[in-house]
Coordinates of C-alpha atoms and ligand atoms in Angstrom, one line a residue:
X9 CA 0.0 0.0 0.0
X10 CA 1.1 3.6 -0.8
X11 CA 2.4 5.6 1.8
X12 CA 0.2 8.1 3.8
X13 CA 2.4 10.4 3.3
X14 CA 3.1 9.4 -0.5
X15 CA -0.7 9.5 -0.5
X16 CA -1.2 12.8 0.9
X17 CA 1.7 14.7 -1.2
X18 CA 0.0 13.4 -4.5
X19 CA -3.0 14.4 -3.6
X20 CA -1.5 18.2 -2.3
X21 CA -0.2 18.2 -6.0
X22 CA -3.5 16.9 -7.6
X23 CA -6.0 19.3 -5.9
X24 CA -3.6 22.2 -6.8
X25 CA -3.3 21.0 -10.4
X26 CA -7.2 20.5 -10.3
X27 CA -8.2 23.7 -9.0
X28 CA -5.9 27.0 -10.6
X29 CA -5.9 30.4 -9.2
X30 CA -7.1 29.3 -5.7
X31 CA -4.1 29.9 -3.9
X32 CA -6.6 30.0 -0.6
X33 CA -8.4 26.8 -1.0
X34 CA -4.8 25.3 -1.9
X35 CA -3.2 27.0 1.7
X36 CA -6.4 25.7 3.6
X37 CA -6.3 22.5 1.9
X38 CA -2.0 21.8 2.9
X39 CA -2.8 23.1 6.3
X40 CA -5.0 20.1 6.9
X41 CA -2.8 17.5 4.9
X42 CA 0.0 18.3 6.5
X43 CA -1.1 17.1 9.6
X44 CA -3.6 14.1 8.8
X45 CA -0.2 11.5 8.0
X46 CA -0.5 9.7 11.6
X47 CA -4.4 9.2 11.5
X48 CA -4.1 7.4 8.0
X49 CA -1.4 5.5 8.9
X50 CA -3.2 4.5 12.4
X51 CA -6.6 3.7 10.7
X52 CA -5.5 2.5 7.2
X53 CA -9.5 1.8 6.5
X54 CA -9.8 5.7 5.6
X55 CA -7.2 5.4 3.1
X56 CA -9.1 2.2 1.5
X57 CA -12.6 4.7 1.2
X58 CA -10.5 6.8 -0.9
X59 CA -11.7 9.1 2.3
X60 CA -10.0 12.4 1.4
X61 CA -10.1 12.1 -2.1
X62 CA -13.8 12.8 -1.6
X63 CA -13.7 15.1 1.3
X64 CA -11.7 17.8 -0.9
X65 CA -14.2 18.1 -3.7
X66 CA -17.3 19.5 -2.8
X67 CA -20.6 18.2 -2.9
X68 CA -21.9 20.6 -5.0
X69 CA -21.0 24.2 -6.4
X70 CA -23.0 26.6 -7.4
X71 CA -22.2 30.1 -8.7
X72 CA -24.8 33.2 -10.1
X73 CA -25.7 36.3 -11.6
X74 CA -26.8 38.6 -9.2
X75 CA -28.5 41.6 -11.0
X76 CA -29.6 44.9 -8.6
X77 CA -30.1 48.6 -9.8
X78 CA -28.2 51.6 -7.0
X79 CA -30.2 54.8 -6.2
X80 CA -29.3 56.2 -9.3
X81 CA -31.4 53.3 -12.0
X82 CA -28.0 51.9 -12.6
X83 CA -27.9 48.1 -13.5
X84 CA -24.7 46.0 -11.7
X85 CA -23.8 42.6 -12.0
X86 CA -22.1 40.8 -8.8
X87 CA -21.3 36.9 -8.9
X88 CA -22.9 34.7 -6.1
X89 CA -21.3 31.5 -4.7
X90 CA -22.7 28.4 -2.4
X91 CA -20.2 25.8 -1.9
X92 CA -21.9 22.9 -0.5
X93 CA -18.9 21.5 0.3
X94 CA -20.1 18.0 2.9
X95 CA -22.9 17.0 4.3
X96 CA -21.8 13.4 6.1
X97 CA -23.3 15.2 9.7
X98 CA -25.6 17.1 8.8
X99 CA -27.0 19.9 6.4
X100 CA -24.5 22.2 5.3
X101 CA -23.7 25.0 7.7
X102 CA -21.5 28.3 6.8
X103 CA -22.2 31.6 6.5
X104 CA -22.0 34.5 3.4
X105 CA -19.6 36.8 2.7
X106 CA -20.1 39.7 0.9
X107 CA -16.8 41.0 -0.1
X108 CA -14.7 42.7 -3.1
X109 CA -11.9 39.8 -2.5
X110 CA -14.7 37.1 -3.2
X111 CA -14.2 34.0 -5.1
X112 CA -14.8 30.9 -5.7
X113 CA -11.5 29.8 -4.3
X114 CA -12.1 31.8 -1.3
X115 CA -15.8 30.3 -0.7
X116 CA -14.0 26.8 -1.5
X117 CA -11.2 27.5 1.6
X118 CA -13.9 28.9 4.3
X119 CA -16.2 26.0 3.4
X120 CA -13.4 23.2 3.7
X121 CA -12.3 24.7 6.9
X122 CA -16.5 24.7 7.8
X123 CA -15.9 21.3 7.9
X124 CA -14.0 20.1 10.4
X125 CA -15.0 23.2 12.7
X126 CA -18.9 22.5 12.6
X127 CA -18.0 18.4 13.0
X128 CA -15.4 19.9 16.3
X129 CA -18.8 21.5 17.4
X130 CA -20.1 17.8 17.7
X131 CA -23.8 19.1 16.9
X132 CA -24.8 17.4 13.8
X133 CA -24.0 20.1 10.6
X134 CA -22.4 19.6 7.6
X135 CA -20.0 22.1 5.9
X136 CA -20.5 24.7 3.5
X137 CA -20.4 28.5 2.9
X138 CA -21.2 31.2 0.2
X139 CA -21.2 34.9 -0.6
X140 CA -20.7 37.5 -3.5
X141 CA -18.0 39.7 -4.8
X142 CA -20.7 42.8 -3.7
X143 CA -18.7 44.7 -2.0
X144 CA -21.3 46.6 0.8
X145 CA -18.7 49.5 1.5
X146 CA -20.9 53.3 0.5
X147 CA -23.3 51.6 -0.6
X148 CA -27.2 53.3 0.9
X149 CA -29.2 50.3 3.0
X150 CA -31.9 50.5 0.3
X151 CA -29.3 48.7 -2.2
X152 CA -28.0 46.7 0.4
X153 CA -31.8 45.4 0.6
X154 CA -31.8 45.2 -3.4
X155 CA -28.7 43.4 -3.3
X156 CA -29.6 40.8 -1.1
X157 CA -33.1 40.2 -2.5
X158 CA -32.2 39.5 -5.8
X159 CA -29.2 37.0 -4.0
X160 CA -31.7 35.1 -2.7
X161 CA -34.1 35.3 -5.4
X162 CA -31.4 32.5 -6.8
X163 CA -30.0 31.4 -3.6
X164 CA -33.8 30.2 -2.3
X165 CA -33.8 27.4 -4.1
X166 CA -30.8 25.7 -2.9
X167 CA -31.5 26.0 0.7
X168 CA -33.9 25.1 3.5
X169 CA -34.0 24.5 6.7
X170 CA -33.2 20.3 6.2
X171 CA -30.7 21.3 3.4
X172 CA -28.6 24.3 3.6
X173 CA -28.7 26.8 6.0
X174 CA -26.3 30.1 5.8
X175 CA -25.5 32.7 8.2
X176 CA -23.4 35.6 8.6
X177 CA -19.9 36.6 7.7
X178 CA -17.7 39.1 6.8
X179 CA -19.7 41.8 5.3
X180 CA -23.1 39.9 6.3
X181 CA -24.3 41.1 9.9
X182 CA -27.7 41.5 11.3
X183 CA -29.2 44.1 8.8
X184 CA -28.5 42.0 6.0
X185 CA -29.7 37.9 7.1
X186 CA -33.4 40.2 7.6
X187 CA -32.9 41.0 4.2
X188 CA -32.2 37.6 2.9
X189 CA -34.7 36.3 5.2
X190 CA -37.9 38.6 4.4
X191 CA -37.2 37.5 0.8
X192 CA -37.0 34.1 1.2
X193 CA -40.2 34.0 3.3
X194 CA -41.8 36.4 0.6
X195 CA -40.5 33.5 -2.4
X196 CA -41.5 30.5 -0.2
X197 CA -44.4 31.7 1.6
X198 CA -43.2 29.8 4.3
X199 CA -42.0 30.6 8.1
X200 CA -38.8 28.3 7.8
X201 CA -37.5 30.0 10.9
X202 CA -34.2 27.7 10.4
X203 CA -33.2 28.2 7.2
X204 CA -31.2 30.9 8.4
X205 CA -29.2 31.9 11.1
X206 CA -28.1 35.2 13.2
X207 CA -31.7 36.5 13.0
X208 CA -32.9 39.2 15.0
X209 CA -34.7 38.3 18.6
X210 CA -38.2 38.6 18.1
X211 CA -38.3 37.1 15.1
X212 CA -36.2 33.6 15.4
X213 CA -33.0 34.4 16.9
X214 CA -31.0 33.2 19.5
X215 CA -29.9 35.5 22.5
X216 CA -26.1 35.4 22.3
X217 CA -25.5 34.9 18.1
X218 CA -23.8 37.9 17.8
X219 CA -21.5 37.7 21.0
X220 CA -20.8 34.0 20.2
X221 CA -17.9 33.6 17.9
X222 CA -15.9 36.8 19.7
X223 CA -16.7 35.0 23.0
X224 CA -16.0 31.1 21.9
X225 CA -12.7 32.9 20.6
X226 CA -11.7 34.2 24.1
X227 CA -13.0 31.3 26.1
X228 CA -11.0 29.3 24.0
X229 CA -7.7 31.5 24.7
X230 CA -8.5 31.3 28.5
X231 CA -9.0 27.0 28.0
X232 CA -4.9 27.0 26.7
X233 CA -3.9 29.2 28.9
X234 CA -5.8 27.0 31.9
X235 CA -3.9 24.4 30.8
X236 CA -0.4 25.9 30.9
X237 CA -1.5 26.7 34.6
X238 CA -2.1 30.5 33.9
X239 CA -5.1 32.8 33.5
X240 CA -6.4 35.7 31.4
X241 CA -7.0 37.8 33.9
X242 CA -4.7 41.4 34.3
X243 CA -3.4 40.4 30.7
X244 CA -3.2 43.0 27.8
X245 CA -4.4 42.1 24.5
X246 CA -4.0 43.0 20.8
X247 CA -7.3 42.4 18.7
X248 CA -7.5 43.2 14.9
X249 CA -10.9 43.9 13.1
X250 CA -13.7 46.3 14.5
X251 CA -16.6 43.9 13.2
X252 CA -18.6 41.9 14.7
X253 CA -16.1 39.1 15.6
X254 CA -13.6 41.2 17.3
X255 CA -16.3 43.7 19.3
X256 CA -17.3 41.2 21.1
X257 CA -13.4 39.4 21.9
X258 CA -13.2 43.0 23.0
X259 CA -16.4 42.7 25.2
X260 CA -15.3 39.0 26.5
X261 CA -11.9 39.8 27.3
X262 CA -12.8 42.6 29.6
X263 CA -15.2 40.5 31.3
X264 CA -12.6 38.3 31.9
X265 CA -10.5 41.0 33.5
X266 CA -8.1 41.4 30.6
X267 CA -7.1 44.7 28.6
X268 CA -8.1 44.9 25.0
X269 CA -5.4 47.9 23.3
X270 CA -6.5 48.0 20.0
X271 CA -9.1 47.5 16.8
X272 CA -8.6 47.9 13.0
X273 CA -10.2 48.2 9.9
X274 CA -9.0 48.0 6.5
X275 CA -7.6 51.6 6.3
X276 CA -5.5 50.8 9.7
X277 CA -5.6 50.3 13.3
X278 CA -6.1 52.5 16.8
X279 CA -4.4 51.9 19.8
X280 CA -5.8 52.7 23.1
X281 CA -3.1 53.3 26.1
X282 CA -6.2 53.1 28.6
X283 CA -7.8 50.4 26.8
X284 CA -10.5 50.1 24.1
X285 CA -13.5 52.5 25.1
X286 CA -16.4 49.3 23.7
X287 CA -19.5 51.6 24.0
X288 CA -17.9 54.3 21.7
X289 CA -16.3 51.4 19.7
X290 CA -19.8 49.5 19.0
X291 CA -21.5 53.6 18.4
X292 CA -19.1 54.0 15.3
X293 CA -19.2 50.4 14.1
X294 CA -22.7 49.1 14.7
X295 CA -25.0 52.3 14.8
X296 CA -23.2 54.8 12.9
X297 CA -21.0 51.7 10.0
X298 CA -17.9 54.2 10.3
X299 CA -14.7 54.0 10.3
X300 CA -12.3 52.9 13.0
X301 CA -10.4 55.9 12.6
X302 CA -12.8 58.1 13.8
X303 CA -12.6 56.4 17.7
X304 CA -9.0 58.1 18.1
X305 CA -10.3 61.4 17.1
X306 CA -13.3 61.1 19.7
X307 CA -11.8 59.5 22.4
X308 CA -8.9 61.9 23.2
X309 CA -5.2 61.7 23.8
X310 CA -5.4 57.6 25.2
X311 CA -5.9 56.7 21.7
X312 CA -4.1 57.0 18.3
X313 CA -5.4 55.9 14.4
X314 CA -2.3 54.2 13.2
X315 CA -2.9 54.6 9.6
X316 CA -2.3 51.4 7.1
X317 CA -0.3 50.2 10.4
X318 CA 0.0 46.9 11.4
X319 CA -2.0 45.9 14.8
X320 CA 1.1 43.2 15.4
X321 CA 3.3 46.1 16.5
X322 CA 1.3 47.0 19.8
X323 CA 3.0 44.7 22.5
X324 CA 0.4 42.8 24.5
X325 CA 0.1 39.3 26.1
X326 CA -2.2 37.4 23.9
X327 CA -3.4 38.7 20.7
X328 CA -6.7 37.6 18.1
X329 CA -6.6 38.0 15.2
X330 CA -10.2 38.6 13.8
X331 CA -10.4 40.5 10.6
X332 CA -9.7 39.0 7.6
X333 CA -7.2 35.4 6.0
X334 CA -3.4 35.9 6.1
X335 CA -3.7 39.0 8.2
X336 CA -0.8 38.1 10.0
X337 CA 2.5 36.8 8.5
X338 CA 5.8 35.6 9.5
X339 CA 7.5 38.7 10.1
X340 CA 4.4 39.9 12.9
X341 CA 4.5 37.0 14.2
X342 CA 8.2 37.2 15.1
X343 CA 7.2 41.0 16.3
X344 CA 4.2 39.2 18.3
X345 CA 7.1 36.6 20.1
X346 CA 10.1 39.3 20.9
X347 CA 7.4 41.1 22.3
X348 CA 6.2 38.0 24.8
X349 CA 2.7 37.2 23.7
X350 CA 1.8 33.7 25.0
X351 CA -1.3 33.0 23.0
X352 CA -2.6 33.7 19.5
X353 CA -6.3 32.5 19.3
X354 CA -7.7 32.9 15.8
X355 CA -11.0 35.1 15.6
X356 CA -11.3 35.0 11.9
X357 CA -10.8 32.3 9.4
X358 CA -6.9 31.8 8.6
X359 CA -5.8 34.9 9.4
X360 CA -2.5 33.8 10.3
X361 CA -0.5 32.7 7.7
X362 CA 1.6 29.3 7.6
X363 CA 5.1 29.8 8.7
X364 CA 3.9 31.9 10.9
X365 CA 2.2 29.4 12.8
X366 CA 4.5 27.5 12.5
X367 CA 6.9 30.0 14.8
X368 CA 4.4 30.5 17.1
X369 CA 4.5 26.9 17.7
X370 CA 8.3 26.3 17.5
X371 CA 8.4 29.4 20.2
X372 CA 5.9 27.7 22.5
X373 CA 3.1 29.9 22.2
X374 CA 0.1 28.6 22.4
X375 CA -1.6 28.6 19.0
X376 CA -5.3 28.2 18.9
X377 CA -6.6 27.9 15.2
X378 CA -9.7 29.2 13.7
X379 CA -11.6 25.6 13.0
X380 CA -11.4 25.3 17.1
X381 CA -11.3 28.8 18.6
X382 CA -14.1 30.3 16.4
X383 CA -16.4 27.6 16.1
X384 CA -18.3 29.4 18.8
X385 CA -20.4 31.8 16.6
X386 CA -21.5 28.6 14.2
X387 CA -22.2 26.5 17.4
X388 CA -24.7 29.2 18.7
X389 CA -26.2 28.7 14.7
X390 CA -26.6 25.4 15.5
X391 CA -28.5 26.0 19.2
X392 CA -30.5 28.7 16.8
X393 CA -31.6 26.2 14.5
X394 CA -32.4 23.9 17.7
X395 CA -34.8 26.8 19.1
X396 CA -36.2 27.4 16.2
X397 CA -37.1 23.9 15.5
X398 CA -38.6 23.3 19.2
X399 CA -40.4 27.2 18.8
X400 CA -38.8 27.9 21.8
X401 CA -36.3 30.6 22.7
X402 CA -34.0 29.6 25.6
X403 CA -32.7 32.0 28.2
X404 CA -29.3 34.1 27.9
X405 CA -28.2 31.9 30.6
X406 CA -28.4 28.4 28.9
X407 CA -26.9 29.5 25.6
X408 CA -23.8 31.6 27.6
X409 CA -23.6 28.2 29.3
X410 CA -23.5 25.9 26.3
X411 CA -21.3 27.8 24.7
X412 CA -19.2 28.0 27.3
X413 CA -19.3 24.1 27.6
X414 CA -18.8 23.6 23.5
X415 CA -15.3 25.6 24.0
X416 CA -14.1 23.4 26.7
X417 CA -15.1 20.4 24.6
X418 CA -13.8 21.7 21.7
X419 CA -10.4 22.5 23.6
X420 CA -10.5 19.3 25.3
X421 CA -10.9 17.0 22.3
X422 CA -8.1 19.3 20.1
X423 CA -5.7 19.0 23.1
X424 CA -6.3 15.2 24.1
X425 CA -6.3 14.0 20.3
X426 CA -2.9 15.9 19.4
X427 CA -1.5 14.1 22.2
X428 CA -2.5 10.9 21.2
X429 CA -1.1 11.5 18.1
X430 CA 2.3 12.5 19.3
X431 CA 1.9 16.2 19.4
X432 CA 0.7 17.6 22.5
X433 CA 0.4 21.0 22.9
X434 CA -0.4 21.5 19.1
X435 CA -3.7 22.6 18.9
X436 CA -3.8 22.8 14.7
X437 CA -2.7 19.3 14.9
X438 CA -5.5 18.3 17.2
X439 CA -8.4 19.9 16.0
X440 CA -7.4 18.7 12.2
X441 CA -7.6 14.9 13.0
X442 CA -10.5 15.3 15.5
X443 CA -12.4 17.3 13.1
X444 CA -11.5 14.8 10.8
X445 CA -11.8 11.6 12.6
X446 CA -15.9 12.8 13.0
X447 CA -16.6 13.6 9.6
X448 CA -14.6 10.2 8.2
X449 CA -16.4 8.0 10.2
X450 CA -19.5 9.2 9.0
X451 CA -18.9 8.9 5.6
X452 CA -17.7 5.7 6.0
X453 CA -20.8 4.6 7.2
X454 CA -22.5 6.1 4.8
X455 CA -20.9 4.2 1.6
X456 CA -18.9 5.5 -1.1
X457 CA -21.2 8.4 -2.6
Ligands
LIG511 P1 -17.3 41.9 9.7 O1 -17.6 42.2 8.3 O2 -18.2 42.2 10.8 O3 -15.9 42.6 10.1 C1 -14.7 42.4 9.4 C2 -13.7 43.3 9.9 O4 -12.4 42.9 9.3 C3 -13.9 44.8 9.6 O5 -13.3 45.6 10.6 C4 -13.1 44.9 8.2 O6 -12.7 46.2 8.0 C5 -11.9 44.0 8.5 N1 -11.5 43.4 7.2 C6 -12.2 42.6 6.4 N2 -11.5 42.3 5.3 C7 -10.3 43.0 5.4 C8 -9.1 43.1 4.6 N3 -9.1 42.4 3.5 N4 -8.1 43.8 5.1 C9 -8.2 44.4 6.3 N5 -9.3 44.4 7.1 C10 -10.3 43.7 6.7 O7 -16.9 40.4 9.7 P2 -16.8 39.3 10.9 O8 -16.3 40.0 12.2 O9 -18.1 38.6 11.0 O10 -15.7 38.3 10.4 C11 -14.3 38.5 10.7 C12 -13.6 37.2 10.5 O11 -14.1 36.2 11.4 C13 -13.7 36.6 9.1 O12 -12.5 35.9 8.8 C14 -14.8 35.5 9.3 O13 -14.7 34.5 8.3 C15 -14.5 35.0 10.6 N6 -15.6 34.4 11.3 C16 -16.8 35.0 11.5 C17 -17.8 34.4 12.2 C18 -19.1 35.1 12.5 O14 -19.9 34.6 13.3 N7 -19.4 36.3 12.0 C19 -17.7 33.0 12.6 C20 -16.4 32.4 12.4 C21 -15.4 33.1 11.8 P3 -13.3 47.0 6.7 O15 -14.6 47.5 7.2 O16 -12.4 48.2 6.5 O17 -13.4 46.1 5.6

């Protein structure tokens, strides 16, 4: 029999040869190879399913016009995605992005990565994601609204609540999933409350879906840093993005006793010697959608607007990452280390870029990736879609509480499985093969289809 490692080479080679000009889906794809050699040497059975041949082509892709008119009668043209990438535990689960950067290869690496974090989640969804090129920057809420209708006048028919069921991402918040949804209902004529999730309370929602993946990231920080015997607690803390992920690591972290410094947006990033001021933070980014500059020109001489500056450069004690992929490279990272920071815990999806983990790791910080530490926000999805499909809204209490309990499991299963494998302490490790171990199994129950 070939070598796993053979195997897994050829098949690194194949996918890149397979799929050009998706240099994201290829990085997601290697960071998951990489690390899946002891598992298929261990349980040669997966290898025999031609297991990971099928996992890295997707179930089904699907790409669209999207046609909407601006304030002005002008006709554009935006291209929509859904990736439906598995479906071995349950009904594809992943959110939208609405972004300029949009592609298919970017849709292909957030829903592989969907994966094996909503199988880490252990609730029973399947892995997929989706979004457009529209890029929602300027643009008034009225074409935000036509914008979104006329995605889901095509989107509709893919989804439902026992098929496909999307949520937020970058670019995708609250405003927009009312959009999406008040069409869908209005092409249906339906109440599928769970067809999507990060609705609004009142109407389907679950308390705690926007706090959840900013939370799930810092609880998941405080679980690695439990287990090297120290606490988050009086720590400082560097956090990149001002949207909805990284508000609410802000709002978690100070819960927790630690200081949040700083926030960034595209255009660059503010520091904040007293630490971040969240009420005037969430004023300019959720109620006003301005820029993150404007916080250091309101809050006084505490704070500066580093323009086009990297957030890496602020020295802190653990830091999130929760903006955007490959927001953090090998020469932050060693910024990040000289500095002291003892934990990175990913916010946003592959933000941090390969050899960059890989110093964090060879430096013996503790490195929580994405697929673990942010699964939070698609768990709380998942408790959504359980309300909704009981018509009952639980408390703040018993979603704070689940959520809280899905990290520690999530943490718990990542750290036991890497050391099973040989690699304790790595986390990326850990989380791969667990992730994967759920999802294989399944499919191999299921037959070859
Ligand atoms: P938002 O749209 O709410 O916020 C995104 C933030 O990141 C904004 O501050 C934005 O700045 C910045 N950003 C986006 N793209 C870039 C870029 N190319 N360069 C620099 N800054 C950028 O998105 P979310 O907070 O929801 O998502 C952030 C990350 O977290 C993404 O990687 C997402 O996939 C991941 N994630 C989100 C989940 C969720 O529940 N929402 C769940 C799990 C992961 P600007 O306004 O200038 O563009």
């Amino acid at each position: 029999m070939t070598d796993p490692k053979d195997r897994l080479d050829a098949l690194r080679a194949d996918i890149e040869r397979r799929n050009p000009g998706q240099p994201e889906f290829h990085q997601a794809v290697r960071e998951v190879l990489d690390t899946l050699g002891p598992v298929l040497t261990a349980r040669p059975q997966y290898a025999e399913a031609g297991l990971v041949e099928r996992l890295l082509e997707p179930e089904r892709q699907i790409i669209f016009r999207v046609p909407w008119t601006d304030d002005h009668g002008r006709v554009h043209v935006n291209r929509g995605y859904r990736v439906e990438f598995n479906s071995a535990l349950g009904p594809y689960k992943g959110g939208l992005r609405f972004h300029p950067s949009v592609d298919i290869g970017v849709v292909k690496f957030l829903g592989f990565e969907q994966i094996f974090k909503n199988a880490l989640t252990g609730l029973g969804i399947g892995g997929g994601k989706g979004g457009s090129d529209f890029d929602p920057h300027g643009k008034s809420a009225a074409e935000v609204m036509r914008f979104c209708q006329s995605f889901m006048t095509e989107l509709a028919r893919h989804i439902g609540e026992h098929t496909d069921i999307p949520a937020g991402d970058i670019g995708v918040g609250g405003r927009e999933i009312g959009y999406l949804f008040g069409q869908y209902r209005r092409i249906t004529n339906r109440w599928e409350a769970g067809v999507l999730t990060g609705k609004g309370q009142g109407w389907g929602g679950s308390v705690i879906r926007p706090e959840a993946t900013g939370y799930g990231a810092v609880l998941f920080a405080a679980e690695m840093l439990k287990a090297r015997g120290e606490a988050l607690d009086g720590l400082s803390a560097v956090v990149s993005g001002s949207g909805n992920v990284a508000l609410y690591t802000i709002e978690k972290l100070q819960q927790l006793g630690a200081n949040p410094l700083t926030a960034s947006d595209s255009s660059g990033y503010v520091v904040d010697d007293k630490g971040i001021d969240l009420a005037l933070l969430k004023q300019i980014k959720e109620v006003e959608r301005g820029r993150v500059s404007e916080y250091a020109t309101r809050r006084g001489p505490s704070a500066r607007f580093v323009r086009q500056g990297r957030v890496w450069e602020v020295p802190a004690d653990v830091a999130f990452p929760s903006a955007t992929q490959n927001e953090l490279d090998v020469e932050d990272a060693r910024t990040l280390i000289a500095n002291g920071v003892k934990a990175v815990s990913e916010g946003a999806n592959m933000p941090t870029t390969p050899e960059a983990v890989h110093l964090f790791q060879e430096a013996g910080v503790a490195f929580g990736p994405g697929k673990a530490a942010n699964a939070g926000g698609v768990a709380v999805s998942a408790l959504e879609m359980a309300q909704n499909a009981s018509r009952v809204a639980w408390s703040r209490e018993r979603v704070e509480d689940e959520l809280a309990g899905i990290m520690r499991s999530i943490h718990a299963v990542s750290h036991e499985t890497a050391e099973r494998y040989g690699s304790p302490g790595d986390y990326v490790t850990g989380a791969n093969i667990a992730g994967f171990e759920r999802v294989a199994d399944a499919m191999l129950a299921q037959g070859v289809i």
